[in-house]
Coordinates of C-alpha atoms in Angstrom, one line a residue:
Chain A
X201 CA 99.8 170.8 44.1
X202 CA 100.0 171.2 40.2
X203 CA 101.9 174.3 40.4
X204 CA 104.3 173.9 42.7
X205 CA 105.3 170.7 41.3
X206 CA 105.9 171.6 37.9
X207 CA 107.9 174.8 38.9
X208 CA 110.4 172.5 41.2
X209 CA 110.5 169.6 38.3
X210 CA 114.3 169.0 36.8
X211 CA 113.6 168.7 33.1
X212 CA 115.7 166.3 31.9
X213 CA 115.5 164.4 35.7
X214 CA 118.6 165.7 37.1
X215 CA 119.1 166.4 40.9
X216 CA 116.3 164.5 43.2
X217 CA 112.9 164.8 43.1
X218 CA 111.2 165.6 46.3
X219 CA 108.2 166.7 48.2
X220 CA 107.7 168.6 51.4
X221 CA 104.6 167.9 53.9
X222 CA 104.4 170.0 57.2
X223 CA 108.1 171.5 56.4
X224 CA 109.6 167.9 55.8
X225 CA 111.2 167.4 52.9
X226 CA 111.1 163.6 51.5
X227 CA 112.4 162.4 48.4
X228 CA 110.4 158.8 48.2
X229 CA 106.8 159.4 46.9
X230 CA 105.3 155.9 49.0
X231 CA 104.4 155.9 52.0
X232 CA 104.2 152.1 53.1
X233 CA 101.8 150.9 55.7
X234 CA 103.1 148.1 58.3
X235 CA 100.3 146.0 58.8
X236 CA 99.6 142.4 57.9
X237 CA 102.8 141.0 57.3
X238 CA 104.0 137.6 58.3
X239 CA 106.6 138.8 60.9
X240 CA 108.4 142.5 61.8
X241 CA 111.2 140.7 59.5
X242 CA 109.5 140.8 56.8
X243 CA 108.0 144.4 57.4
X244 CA 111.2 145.5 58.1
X245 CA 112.7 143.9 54.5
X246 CA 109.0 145.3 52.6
X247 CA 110.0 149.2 53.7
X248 CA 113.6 148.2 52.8
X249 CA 112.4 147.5 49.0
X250 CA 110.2 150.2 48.7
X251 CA 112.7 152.6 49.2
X252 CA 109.8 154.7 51.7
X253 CA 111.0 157.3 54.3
X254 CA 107.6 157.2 55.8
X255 CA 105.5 154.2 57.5
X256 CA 102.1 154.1 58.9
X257 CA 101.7 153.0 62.0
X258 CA 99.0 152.1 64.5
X259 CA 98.9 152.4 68.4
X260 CA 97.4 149.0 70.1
X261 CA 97.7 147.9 74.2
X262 CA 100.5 146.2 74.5
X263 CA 100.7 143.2 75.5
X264 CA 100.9 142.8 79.5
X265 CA 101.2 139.6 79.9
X266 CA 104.2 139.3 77.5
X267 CA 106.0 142.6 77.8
X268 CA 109.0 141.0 76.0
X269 CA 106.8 139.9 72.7
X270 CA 109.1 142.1 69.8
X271 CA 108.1 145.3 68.8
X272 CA 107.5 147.0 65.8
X273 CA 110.1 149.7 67.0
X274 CA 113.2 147.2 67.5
X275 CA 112.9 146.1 63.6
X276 CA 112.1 150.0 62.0
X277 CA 114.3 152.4 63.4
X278 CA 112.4 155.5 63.9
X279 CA 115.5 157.0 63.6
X280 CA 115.7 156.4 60.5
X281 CA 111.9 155.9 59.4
X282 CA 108.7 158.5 59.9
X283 CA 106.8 156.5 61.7
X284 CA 103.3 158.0 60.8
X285 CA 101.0 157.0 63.5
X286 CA 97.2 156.5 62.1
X287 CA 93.7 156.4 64.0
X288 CA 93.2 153.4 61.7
X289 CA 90.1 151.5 63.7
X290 CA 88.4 154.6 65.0
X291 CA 84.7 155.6 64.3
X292 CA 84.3 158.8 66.0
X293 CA 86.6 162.3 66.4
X294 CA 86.7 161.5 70.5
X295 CA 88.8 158.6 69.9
X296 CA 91.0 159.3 67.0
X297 CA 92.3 162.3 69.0
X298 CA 92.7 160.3 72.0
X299 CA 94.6 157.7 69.9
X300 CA 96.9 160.3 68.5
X301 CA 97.2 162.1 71.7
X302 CA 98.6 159.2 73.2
X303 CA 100.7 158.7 69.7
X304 CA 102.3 162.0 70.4
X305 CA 103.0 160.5 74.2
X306 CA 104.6 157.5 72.8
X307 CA 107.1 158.8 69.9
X308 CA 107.1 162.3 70.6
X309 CA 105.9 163.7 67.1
X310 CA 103.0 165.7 66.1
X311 CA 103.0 164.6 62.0
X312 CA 100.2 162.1 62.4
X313 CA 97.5 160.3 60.2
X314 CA 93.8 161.3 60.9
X315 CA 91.4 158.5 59.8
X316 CA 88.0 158.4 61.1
X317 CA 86.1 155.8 59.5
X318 CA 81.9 155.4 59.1
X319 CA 81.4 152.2 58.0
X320 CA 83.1 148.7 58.7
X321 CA 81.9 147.2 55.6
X322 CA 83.4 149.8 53.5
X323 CA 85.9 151.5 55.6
X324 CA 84.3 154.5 54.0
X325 CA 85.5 157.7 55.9
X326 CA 83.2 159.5 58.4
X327 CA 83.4 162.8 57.2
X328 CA 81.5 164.9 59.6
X329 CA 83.7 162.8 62.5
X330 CA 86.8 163.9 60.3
X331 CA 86.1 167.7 60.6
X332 CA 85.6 167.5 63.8
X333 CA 88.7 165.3 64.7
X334 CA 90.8 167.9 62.1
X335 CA 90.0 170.7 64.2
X336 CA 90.9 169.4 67.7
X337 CA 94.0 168.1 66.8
X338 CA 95.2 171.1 64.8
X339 CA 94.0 173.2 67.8
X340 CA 96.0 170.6 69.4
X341 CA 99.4 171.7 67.7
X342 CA 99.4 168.2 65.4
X343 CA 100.3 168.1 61.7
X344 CA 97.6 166.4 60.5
X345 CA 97.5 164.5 57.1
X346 CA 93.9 163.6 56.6
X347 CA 92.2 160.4 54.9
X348 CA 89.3 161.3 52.8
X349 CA 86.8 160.8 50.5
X350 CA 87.1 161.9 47.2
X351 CA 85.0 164.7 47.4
X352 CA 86.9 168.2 46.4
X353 CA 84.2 170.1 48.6
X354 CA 85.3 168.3 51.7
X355 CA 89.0 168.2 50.5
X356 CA 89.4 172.1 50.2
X357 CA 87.8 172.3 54.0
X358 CA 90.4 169.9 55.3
X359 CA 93.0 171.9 53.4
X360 CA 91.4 175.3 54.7
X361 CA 91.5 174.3 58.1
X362 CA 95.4 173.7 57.6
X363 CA 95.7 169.9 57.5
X364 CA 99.6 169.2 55.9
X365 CA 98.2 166.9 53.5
X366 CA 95.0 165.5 51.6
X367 CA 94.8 162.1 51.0
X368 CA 91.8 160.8 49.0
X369 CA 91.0 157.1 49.0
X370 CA 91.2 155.7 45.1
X371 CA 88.8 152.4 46.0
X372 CA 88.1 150.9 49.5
X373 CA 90.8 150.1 52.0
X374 CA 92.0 146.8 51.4
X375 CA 89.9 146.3 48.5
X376 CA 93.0 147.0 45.5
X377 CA 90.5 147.7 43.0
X378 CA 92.6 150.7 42.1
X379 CA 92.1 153.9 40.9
X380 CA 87.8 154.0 40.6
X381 CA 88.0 157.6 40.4
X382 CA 90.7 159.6 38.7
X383 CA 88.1 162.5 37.5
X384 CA 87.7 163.5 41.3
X385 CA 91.4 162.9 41.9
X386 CA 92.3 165.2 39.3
X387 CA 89.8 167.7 40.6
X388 CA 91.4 167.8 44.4
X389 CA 94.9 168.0 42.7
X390 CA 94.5 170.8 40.5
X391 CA 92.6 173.1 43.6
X392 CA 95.5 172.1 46.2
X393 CA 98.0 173.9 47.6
X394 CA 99.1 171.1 49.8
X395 CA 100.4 167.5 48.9
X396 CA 97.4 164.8 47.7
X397 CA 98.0 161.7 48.3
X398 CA 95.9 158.4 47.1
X399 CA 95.7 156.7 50.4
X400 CA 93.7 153.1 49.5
X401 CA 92.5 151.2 46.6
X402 CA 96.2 150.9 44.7
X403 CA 96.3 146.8 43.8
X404 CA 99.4 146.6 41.8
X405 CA 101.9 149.0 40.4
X406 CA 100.3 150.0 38.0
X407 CA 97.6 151.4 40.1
X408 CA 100.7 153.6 41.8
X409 CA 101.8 154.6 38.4
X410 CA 98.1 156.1 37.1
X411 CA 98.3 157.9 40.0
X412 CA 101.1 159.6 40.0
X413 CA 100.3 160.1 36.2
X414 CA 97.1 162.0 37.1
X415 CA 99.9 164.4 39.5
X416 CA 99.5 163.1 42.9
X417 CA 102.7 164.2 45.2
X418 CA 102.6 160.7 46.6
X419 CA 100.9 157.0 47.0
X420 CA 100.1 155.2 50.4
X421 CA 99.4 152.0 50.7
X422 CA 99.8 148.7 52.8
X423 CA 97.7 145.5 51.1
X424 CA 98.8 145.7 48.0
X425 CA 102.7 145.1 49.0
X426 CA 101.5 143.3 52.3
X427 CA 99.1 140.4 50.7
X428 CA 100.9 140.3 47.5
X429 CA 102.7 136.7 47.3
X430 CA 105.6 138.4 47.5
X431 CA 105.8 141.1 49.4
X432 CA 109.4 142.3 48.6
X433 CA 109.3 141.9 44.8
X434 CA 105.6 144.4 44.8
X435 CA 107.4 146.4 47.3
X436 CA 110.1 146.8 44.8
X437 CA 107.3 147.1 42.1
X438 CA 105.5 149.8 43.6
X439 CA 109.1 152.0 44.3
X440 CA 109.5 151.7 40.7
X441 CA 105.5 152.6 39.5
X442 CA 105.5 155.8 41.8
X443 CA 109.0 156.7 40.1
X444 CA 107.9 156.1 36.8
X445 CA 104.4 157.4 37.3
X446 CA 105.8 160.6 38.9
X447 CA 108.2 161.2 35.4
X448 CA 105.4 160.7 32.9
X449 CA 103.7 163.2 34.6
X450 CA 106.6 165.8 34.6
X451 CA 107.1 164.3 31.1
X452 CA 103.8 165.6 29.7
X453 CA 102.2 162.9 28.2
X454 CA 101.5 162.9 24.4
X455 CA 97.6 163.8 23.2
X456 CA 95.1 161.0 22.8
X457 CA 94.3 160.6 18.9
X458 CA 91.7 159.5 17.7
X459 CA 93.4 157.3 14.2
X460 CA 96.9 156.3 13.4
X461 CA 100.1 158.7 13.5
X462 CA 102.7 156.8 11.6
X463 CA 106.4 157.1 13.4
X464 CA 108.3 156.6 10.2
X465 CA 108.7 159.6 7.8
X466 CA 106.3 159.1 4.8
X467 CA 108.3 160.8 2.7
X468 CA 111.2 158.7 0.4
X469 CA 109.3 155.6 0.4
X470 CA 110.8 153.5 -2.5
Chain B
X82 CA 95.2 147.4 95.2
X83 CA 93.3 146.3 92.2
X84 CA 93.7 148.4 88.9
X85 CA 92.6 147.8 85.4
X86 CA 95.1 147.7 83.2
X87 CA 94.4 147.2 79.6
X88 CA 90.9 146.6 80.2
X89 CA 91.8 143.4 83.0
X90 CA 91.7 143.4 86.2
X91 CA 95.1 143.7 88.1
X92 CA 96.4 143.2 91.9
X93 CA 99.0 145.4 93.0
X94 CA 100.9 144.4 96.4
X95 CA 101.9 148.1 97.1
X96 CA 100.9 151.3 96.0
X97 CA 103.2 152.1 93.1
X98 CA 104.0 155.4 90.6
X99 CA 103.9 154.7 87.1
X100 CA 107.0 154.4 86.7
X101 CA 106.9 151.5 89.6
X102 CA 103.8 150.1 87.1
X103 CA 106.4 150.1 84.1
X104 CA 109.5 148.3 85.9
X105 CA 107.0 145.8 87.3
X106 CA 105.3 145.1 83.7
X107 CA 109.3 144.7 82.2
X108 CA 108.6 147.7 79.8
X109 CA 111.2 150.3 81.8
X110 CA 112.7 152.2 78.6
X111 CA 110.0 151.1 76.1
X112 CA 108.6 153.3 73.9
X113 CA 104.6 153.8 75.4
X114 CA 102.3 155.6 76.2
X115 CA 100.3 155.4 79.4
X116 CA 96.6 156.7 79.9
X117 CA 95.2 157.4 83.7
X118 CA 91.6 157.5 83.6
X119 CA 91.5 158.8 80.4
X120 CA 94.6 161.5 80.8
X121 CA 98.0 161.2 79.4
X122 CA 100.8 160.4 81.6
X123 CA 103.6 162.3 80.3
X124 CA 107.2 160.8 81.0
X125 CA 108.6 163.0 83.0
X126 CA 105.7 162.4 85.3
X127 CA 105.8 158.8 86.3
X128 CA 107.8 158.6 89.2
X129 CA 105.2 161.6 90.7
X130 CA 102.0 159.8 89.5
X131 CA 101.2 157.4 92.1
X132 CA 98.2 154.6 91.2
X133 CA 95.0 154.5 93.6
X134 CA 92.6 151.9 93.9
X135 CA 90.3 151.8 90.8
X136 CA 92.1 153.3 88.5
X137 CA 91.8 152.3 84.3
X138 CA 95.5 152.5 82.9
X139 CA 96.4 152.3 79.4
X140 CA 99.9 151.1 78.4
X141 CA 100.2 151.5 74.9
X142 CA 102.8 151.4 71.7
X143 CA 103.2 151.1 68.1
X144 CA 102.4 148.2 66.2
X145 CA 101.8 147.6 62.4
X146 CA 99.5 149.2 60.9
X147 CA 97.8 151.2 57.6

């Protein structure tokens, strides 16, 4: 969304940032997942730090046998918070649908996140299940934002089908070996009219920030604040990465030379 | 009756709507989402939908997640 971003940029960073996904407007760039914290207090205190408007979420039987267990919902206020619901878990198009179907029953929302994974070792996305799942639920009447590979071919289908948002994973899920592949990342920016997002791989902040350097409209993730030893600081962290990473890039970074450029005038040297 | 309900086996004493299912289970005004053999429930239906013998329910809700 190079364009588009550049043209709504303050210059000297006056007025508030923001970016819009399926006629939305949000002015936090990170998206925060919910999973594997110690407790919904902690979760709750994580999305508090981060300074996110949206979460992921995932939908899960609940628990019959101990109806009054707490829920996710009585900690983060959806209210207050996007909850995003996700198909995390789901290997083919039959069941993501389903899942987000019933996500739709449950909150009452059609802004969902499509992930149809292909392998468990790698959590590598099916793509051909992806399509698929794309095109019921748009036919569906959802706003789909879609986890992907980083492939521009199958990026621009997604988009071309009229999923909200395209959001590339940077390295595995889970894995925070951060951003393998900034080339292709650059590529699926520059031909997108809709938000990108790098959705997996970030490990610490500045992970978030080299992607919001290469013009991303946003960052998703859940290990690297989740498993971090403390979760609220990285939360914090990552808030500030996506910020500053968002402002270099509006900034225009300086040209890679290839010797020395001395800062102090060389002229009236005693 | 039996049902399955969450993939286990459950008696029922009575024939009851969904809604009956719900106040039963303790998760009246919760935010879910229940499946009946594979179709969606939708709120405004549960008092009509009564369960029959056999039948796979799904209750589910948000939890954490990526």
């Amino acid at each position: 969304m190079a364009e588009a971003a550049i043209s709504g940029a303050q210059s000297a960073g006056q007025g508030e940032d923001s970016f819009q996904v399926a006629g939305r407007r949000f002015t936090s760039r990170l998206i925060v997942g919910t999973g594997k914290y110690k407790d919904f207090d902690e979760t709750a205190a994580a999305i508090e730090a981060s300074g996110a408007e949206i979460v992921t979420v995932a939908v899960r039987r609940v628990n019959v046998s101990d109806p009054n267990q707490p829920m996710l919902m009585d900690y983060v206020d959806p209210k207050k918070i996007t909850y995003l619901p996700n198909t995390a878990g789901c290997f083919t198009g039959q069941d993501a649908v389903r899942t987000l179907r019933l996500a739709r029953e449950a909150g009452g929302w059609n802004l969902v996140k499509l992930e149809v994974l292909g392998d468990q070792k790698t959590l590598y996305p099916d793509m051909a299940e992806t399509l698929t799942a794309a095109e019921m639920l748009l036919k569906d009447g959802f706003d789909v934002m879609v986890y992907c590979s980083d492939d521009p071919i199958m990026a621009k289908k997604l988009e071309d089908m009229g999923c909200c948002a395209i959001m590339p994973l940077a390295a595995p899920i889970g894995s925070g070996l951060g951003i393998q592949n900034p080339v292709n990342i650059r590529l699926i920016i520059e031909q997108s009219s809709v938000p990108v997002l790098v959705d997996a791989g970030v490990g610490t902040a500045s992970d978030a920030a080299i992607a919001m350097e290469l013009g991303c409209d946003g960052v998703l993730m859940n290990t690297a604040i989740a498993e971090a030893k403390d979760p609220i600081r990285m939360a914090r962290a990552m808030k500030y990465a996506v910020r500053a990473g968002r402002d270099a890039y509006l900034a225009g970074r300086m040209p890679r030379k290839k010797y020395a450029d001395p800062s102090s005038p060389l002229a009236g040297l005693i | 009756m039996q049902i399955i309900l969450n993939g286990e086996p459950r008696d029922l004493d009575s024939a009851l709507s969904v809604e009956g299912l719900l106040s039963h289970l303790g998760l009246e005004g919760r935010k879910v989402a229940v499946e009946r053999n594979l179709e969606i429930v939708p709120h405004s239906a549960y008092d009509e939908v009564l369960l029959e013998e056999g039948d796979r329910i799904e209750i589910v809700h948000f939890v954490g997640g990526g």
